[in-house]
Coordinates of C-alpha atoms in Angstrom, one line a residue:
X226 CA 0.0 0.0 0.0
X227 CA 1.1 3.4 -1.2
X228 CA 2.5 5.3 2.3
X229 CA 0.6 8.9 3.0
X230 CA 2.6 12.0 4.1
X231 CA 1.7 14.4 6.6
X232 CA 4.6 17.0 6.2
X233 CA 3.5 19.6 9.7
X234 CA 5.7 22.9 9.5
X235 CA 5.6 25.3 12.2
X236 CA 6.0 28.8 12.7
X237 CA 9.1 30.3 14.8
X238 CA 9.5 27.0 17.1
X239 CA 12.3 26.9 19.2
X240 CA 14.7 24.0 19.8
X241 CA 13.7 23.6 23.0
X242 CA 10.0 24.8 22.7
X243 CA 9.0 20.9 23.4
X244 CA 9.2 18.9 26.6
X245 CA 10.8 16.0 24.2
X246 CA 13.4 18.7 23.1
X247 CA 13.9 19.7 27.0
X248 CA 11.4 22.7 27.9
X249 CA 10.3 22.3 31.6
X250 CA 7.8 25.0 31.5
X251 CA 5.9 24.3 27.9
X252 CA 3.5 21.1 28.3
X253 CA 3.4 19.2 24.7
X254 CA 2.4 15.6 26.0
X255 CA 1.1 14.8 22.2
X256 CA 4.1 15.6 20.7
X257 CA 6.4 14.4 22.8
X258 CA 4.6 10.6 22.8
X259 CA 5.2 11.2 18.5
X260 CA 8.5 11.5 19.1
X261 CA 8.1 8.0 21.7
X262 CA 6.9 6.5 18.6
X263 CA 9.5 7.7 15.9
X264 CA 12.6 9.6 15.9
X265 CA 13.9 12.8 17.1
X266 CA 16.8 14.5 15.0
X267 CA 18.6 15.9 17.3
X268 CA 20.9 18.0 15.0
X269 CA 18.1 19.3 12.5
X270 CA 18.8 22.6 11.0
X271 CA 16.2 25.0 8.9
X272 CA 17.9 26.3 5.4
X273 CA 17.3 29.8 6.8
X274 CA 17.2 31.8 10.1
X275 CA 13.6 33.2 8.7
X276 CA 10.8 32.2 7.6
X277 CA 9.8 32.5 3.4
X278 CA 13.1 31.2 2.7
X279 CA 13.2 28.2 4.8
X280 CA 9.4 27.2 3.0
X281 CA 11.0 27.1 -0.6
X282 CA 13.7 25.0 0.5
X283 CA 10.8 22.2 1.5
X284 CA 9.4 23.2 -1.8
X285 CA 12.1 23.3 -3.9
X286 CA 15.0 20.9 -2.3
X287 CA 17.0 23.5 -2.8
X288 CA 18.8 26.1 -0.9
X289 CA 17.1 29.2 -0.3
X290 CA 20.5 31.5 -2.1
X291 CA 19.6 28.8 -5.3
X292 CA 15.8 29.7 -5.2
X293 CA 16.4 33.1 -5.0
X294 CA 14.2 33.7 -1.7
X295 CA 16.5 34.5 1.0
X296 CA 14.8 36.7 3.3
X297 CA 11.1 36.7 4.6
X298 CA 9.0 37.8 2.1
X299 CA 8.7 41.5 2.8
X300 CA 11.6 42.0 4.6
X301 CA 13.8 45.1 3.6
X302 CA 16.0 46.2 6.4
X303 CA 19.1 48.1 5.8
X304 CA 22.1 49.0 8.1
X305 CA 25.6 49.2 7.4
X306 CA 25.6 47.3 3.9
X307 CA 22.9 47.7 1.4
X308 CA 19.4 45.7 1.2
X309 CA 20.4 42.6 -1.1
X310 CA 17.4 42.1 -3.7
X311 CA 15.9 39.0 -3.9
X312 CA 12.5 37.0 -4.9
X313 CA 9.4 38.2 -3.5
X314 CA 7.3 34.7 -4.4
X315 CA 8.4 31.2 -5.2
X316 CA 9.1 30.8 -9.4
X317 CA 6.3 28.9 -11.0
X318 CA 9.7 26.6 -12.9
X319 CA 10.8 25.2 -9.6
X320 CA 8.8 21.8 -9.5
X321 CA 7.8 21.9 -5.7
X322 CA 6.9 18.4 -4.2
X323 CA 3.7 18.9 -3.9
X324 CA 3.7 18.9 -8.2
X325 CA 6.0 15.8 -7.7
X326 CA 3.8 13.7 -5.6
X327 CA 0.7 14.9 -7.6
X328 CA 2.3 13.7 -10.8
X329 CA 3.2 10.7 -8.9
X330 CA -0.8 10.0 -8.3
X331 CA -1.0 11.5 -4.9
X332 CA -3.7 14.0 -3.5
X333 CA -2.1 17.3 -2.5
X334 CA -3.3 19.4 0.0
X335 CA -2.1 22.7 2.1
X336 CA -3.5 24.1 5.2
X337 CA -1.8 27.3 6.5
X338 CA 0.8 29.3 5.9
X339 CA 2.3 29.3 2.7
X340 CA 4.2 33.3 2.3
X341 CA 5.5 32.4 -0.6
X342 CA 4.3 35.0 -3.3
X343 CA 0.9 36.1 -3.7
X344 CA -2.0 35.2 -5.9
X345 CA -0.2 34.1 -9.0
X346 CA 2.0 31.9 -6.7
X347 CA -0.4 30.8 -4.4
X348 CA -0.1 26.9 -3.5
X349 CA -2.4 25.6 -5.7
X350 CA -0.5 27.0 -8.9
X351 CA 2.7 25.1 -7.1
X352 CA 1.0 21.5 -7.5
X353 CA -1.8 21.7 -4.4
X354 CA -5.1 20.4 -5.5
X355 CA -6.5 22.2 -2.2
X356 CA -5.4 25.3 -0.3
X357 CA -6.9 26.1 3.1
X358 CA -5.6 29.9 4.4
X359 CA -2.2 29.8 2.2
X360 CA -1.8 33.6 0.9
X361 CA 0.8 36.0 1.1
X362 CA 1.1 36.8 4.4
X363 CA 3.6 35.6 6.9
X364 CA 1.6 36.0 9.7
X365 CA -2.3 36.0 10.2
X366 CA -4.2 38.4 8.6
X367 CA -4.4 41.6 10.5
X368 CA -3.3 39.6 13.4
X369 CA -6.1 37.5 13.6
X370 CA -5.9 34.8 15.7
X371 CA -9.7 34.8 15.7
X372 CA -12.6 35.1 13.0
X373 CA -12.7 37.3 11.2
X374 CA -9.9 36.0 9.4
X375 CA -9.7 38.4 6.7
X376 CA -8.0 35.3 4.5
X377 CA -8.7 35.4 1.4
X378 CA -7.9 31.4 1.1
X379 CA -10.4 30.9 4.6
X380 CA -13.7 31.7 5.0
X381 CA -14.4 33.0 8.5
X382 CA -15.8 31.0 11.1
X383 CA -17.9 31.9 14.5
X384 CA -16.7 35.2 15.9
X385 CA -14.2 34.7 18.0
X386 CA -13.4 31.5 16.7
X387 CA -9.2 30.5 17.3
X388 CA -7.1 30.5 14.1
X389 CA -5.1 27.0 15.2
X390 CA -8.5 25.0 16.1
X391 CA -10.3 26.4 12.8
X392 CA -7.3 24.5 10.7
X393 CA -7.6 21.2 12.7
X394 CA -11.1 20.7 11.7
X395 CA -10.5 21.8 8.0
X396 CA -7.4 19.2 7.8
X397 CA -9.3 16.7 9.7
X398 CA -12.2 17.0 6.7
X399 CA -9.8 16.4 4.1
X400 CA -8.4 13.0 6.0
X401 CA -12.2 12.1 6.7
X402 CA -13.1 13.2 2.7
X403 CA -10.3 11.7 1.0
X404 CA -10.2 9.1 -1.9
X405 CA -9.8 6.5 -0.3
X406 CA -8.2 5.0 -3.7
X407 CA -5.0 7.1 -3.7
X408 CA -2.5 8.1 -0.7
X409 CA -2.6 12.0 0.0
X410 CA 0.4 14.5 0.7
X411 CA -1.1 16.8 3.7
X412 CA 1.1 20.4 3.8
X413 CA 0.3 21.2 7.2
X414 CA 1.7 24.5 8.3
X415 CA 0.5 26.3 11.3
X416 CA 0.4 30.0 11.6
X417 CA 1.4 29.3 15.3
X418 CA 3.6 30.2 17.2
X419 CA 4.3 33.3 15.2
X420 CA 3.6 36.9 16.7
X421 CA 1.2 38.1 17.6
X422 CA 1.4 35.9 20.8
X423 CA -2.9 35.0 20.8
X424 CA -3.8 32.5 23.3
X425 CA -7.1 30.7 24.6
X426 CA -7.1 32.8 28.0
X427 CA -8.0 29.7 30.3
X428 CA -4.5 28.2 28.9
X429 CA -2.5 31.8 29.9
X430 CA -3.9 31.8 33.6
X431 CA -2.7 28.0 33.8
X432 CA 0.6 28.9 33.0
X433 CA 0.5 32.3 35.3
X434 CA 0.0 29.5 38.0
X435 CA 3.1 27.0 36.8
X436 CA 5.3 30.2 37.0
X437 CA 4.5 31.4 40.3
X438 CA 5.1 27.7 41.4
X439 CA 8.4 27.4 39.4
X440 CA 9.5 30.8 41.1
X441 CA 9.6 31.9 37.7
X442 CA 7.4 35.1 38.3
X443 CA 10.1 36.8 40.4
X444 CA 13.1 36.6 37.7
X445 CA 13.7 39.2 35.0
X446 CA 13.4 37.0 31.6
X447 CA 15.1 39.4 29.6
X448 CA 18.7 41.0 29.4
X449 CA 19.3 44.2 27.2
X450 CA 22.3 44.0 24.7
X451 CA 23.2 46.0 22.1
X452 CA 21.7 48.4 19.8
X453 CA 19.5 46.9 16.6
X454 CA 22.1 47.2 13.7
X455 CA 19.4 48.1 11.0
X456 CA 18.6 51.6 10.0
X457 CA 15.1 53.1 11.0
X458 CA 12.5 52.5 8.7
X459 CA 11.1 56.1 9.0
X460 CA 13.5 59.0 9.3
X461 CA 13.2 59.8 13.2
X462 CA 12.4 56.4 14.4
X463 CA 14.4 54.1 16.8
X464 CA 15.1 50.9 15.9
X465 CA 16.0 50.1 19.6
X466 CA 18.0 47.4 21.1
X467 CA 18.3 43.2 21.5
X468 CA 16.2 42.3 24.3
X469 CA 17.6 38.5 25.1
X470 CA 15.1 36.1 27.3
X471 CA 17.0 34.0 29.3
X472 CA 14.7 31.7 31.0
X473 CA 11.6 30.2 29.3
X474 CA 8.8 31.8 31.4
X475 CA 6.2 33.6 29.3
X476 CA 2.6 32.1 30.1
X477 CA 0.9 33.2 26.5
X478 CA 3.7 31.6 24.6
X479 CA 3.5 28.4 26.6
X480 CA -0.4 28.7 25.9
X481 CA 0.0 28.8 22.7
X482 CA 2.2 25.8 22.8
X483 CA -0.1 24.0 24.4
X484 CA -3.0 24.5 22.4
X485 CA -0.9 23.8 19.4
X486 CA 0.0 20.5 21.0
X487 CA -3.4 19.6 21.5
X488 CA -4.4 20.2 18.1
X489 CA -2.0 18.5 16.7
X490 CA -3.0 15.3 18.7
X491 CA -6.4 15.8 17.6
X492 CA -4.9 15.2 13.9
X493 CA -3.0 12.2 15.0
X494 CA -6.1 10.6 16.7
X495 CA -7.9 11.1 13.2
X496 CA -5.3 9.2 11.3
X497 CA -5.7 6.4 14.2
X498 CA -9.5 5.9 13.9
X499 CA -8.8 6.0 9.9
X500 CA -6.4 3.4 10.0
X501 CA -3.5 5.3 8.5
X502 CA -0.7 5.1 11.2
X503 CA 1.5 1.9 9.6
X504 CA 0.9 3.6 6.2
X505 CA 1.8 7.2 7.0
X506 CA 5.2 8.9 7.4
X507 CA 4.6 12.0 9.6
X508 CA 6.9 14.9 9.4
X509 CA 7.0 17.5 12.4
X510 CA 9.9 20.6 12.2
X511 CA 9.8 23.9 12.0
X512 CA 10.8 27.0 9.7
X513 CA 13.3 28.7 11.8
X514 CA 14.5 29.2 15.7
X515 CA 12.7 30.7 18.1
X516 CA 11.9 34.3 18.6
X517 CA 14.1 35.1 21.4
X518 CA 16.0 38.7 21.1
X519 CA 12.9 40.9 19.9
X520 CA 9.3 41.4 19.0
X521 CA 8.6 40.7 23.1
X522 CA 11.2 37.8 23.4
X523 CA 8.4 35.3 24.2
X524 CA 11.2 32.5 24.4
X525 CA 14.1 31.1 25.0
X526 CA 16.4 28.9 23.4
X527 CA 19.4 28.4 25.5
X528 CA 22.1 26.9 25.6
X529 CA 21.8 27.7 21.7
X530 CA 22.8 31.4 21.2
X531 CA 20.1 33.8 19.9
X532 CA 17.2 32.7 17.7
X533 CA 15.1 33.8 14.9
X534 CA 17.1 36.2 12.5
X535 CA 20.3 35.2 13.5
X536 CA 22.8 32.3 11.7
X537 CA 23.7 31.5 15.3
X538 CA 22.7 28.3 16.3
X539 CA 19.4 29.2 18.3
X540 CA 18.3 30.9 14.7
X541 CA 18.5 28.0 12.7
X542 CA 18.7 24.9 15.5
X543 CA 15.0 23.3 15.2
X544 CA 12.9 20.3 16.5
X545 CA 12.5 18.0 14.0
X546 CA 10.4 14.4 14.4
X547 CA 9.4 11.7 12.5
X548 CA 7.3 8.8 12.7
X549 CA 7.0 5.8 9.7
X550 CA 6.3 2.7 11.9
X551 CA 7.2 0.9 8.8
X552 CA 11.0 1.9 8.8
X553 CA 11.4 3.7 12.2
X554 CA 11.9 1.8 15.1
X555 CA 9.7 3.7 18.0
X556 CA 11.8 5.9 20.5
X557 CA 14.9 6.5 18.4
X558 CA 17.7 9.1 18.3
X559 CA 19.1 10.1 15.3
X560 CA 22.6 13.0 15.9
X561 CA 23.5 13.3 11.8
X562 CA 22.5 16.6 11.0
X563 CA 20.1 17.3 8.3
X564 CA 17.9 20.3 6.9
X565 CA 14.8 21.5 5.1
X566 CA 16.1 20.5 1.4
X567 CA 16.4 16.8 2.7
X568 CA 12.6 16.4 3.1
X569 CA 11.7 16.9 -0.6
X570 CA 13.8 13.6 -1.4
X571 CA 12.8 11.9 1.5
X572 CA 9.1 12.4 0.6
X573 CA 10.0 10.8 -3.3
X574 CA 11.6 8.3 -1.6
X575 CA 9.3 6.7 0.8
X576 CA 6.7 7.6 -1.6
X577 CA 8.4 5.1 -4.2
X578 CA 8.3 7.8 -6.9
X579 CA 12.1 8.4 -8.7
X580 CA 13.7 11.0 -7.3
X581 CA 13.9 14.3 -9.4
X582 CA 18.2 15.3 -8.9
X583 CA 18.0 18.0 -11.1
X584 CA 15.1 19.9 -8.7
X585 CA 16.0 18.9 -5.3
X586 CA 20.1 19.3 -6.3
X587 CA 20.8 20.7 -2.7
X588 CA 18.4 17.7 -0.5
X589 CA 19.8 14.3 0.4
X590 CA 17.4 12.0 1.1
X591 CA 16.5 11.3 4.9
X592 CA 15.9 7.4 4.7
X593 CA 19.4 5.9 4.7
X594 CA 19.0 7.3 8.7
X595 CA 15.3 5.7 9.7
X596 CA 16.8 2.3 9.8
X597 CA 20.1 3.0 11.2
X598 CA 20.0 6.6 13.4
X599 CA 24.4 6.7 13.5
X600 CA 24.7 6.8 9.7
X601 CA 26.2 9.4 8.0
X602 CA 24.7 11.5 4.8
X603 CA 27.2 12.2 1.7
X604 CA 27.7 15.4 2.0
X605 CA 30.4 17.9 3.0
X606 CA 28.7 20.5 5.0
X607 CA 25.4 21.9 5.0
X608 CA 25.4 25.7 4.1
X609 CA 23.1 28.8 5.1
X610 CA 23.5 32.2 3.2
X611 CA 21.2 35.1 4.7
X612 CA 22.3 38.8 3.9
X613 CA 20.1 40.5 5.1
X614 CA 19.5 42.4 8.3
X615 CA 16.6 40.3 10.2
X616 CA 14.4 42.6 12.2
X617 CA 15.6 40.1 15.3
X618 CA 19.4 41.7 15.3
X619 CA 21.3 39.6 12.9
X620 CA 23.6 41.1 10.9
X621 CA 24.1 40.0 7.0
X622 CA 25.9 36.4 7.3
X623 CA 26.8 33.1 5.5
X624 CA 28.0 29.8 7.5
X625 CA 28.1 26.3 6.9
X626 CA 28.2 23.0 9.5
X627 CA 30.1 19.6 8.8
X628 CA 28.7 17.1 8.0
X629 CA 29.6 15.3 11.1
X630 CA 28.0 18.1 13.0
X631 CA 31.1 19.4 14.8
X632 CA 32.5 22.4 12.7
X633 CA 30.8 25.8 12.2
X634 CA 31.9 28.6 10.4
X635 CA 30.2 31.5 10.6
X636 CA 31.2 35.0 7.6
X637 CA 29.7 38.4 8.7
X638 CA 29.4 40.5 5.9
X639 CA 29.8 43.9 7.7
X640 CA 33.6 43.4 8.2
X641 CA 34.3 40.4 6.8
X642 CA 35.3 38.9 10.0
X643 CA 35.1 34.8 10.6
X644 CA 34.1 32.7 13.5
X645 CA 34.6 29.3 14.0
X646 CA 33.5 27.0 16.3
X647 CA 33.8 23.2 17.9
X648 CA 29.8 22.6 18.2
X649 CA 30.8 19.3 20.2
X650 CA 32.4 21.1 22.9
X651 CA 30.9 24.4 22.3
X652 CA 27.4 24.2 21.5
X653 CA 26.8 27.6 22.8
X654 CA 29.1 29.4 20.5
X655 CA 30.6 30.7 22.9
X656 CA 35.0 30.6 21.8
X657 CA 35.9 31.8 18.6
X658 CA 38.6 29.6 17.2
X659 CA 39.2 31.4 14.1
X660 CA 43.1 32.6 15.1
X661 CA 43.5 29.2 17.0
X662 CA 43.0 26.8 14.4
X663 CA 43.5 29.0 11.1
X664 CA 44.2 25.8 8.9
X665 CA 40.4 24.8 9.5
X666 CA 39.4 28.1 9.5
X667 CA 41.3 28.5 5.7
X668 CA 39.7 25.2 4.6
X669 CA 36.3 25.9 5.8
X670 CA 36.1 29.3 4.3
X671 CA 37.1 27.9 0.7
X672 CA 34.3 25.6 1.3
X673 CA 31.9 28.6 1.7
X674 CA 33.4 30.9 -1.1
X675 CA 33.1 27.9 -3.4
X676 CA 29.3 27.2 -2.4
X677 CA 28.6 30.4 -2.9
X678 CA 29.8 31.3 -6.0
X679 CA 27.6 27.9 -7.2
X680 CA 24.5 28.8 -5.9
X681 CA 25.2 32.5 -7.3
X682 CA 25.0 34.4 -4.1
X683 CA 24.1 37.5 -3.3
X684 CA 26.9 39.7 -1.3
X685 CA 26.0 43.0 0.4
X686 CA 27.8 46.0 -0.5
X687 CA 28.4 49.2 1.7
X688 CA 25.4 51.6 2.2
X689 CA 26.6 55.0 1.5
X690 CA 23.4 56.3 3.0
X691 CA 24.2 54.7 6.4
X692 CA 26.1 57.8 8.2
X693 CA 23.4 59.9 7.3
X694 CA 20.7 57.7 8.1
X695 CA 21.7 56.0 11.1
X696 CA 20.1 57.4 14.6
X697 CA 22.4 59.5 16.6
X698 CA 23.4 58.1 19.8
X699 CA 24.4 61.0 22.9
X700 CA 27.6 60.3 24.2
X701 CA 26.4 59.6 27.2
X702 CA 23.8 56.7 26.0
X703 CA 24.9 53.5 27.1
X704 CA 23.5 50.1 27.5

């Protein structure tokens, strides 16, 4: 029997945003028994430290600097180098997976967010026989966590009605609905847990309580750093400064988490009463690390530095599990790092289609790993190229990671300046070894140069606006 693939991407989940993944204050009992029955990658990487291009990666299988979509769609901050141009929507020539599995015989469906160009480029001209709430937006509507949706792709529901429930029931039709003849590809991506942090209030009071009884309501979350390193967007505005949470604390977010938990299970139990848990791979992972330095902080991924916006390891670190009781032995471990372009492969694969090598040039597929969790992929080093400055306080910045996992190299384009660091003994980022070993440093740095100038990069130049332009701090402003 053909095997069913529920792909589930969500929005801005931290590394540590699951009890399975190590949070003590965030409750996700559904996801956490997944990841009893499958595996959990323990060194699973997004393709970007944002959103939009991280999503045509799982389209494409290829790296986001290939695609052409390196920052969030929208995004256009500036600072000390220039805004780098780059693809507002997802080219109609890239044959996404969804196009691959359809040709292959599958049903394709997306539910959520899709920010990957607007009406021209919506999902169902990428290979999606059904779109549920897929537009151009990166977050809900408005803001709307509850109906009115103002969706063009989602017809409201009861007032008040909660954006994450509303797309359980509509993926749960489809899986009641389906032809039964044919195995379906479900593109299940969440709007949560992206700002604005919306939460059912009885969920928020709950984890008030669980604070006060961790002690957690009496220390500061948050410790200010440095000045944002992006110009204002309107002459007279401040951009302000990093804001770094330090402890995960904040009640709303762990609401949020919650009910996101919950609904998920509800999708889970669905394919139990159907039947369809031997005969369905089930991908859970997320678009990008946690939002942990701006826009309210609302968590915290230590002992990974930073988070969303950042090519740190916070901003690209992600959970990632799997479960295909067919291949993957329940309660596994996998270490061998993968990333976003390995899914599109992975989904061929197990759907016994022939892979497509010329699309998905940059994924390797996942499966050699679900039968034994220690093996290595063939590949060098897996690469990240974001240039931009990320409204989180990441500068413009390319890095790869080993393949083994250990190595990191990290180019900021404002100076040119190199980092490198052991990620076995230094997870945190915390000693450059750039001057101590400069032979790994050299070879590393070729590697990057060299993967760059493949997938045609994109290099900031100088901004010769940015002394003008930039807000002028008093002498005696400190932080």
């Amino acid at each position: 029997m053909a095997t069913n693939i529920v792909s589930i991407l969500i929005d801005d989940l931290g590394v540590r945003d699951l009890g399975c993944f190590g949070s003590t204050f965030y409750e996700t009992p559904r996801l956490d028994a997944l990841a009893r029955e499958g595996m959990r990658f323990m060194n699973a990487y997004a393709s970007c430290p944002v959103c939009s291009p991280t999503r045509a990666a799982l389209m494409s299988g290829k790296y986001p600097a290939r695609v052409g979509v390196t920052n969030w769609i929208g995004g256009n901050n500036s600072g000390k180098l220039s805004a780098v141009p780059y693809l507002h929507y997802l080219p109609l020539e890239e044959v996404s997976v969804a196009r691959a599995l359809r040709e292959g015989g599958y049903q394709t469906w997306h539910v959520g967010k899709w920010h990957l160009g607007d009406e021209p480029f919506y999902p169902e001209k990428h290979g999606f026989d059904v779109n549920v709430g897929g537009c151009e937006m990166g977050g809900p509507m408005r803001g709307k966590y509850r109906s009115p949706y103002y969706n063009p792709r989602l017809t409201d529901g009861p007032v008040g009605e909660y954006l994450t429930d509303r797309l359980t029931e509509e993926t749960i039709a489809l899986i009641r609905k389906r032809d039964r003849s044919r195995p379906f590809y479900l593109n299940l991506c969440h709007y949560a847990v992206h700002i604005p942090i919306v939460s059912p209030p009885e969920l928020v009071e709950k984890y008030k309580a669980k604070a006060k009884a961790m002690h957690l309501d009496v220390v500061d979350p948050f410790v200010k750093g440095e000045r944002m390193p992006f110009l204002p967007r309107r002459e007279g505005d401040d951009p302000g400064y990093v804001h770094r949470r330090i402890v995960q604390s904040d009640p709303a977010y762990a609401a949020m988490i919650e009910n996101l938990d919950t609904n998920i299970g509800c999708m889970l139990d669905v394919l139990a009463e159907e039947g369809l848990v031997e005969d369905t791979l089930v991908a859970f992972m997320s678009d990008n690390g946690g939002v942990a330095t701006s826009e309210g902080s609302p968590t915290c991924n230590l002992p990974w530095s930073e988070g969303k916006g950042w090519n740190a390891e916070g901003g690209t670190r992600v959970c990632q599990i799997m479960r295909y009781p067919r291949k993957i032995a329940a309660s596994s471990t996998c270490h061998t790092p993968v990333t976003t372009t390995d899914f599109y492969p992975t989904y061929l694969e197990v759907a016994g289609l022939p892979l497509r090598p010329e699309q998905h040039v940059d994924g390797v597929s996942m499966m050699p790993l679900f039968g034994n969790p220690g093996a290595s992929l063939p590949r060098e080093a897996i690469f990240w190229h974001y240039p931009h400055y990320s409204n989180q306080g990441g500068t413009p910045a390319a890095s790869l990671v080993t393949g083994d996992g250990r190595w990191k190299l990290i180019e900021f384009f404002e100076d040119g300046h190199l980092e490198l660091y052991d990620l076995v003994d230094d997870p945190s980022e915390t000693r450059n070894l750039a001057s101590h070993n400069a032979e790994m440093t050299r070879r590393l740095y070729a590697m990057l140069q060299a993967w760059q100038k493949d997938v045609s990069a994109k290099i900031p130049e100088a901004n010769p606006e940015y002394e003008r332009l930039r807000p002028k701090i008093p002498n005696n402003a400190h932080v």
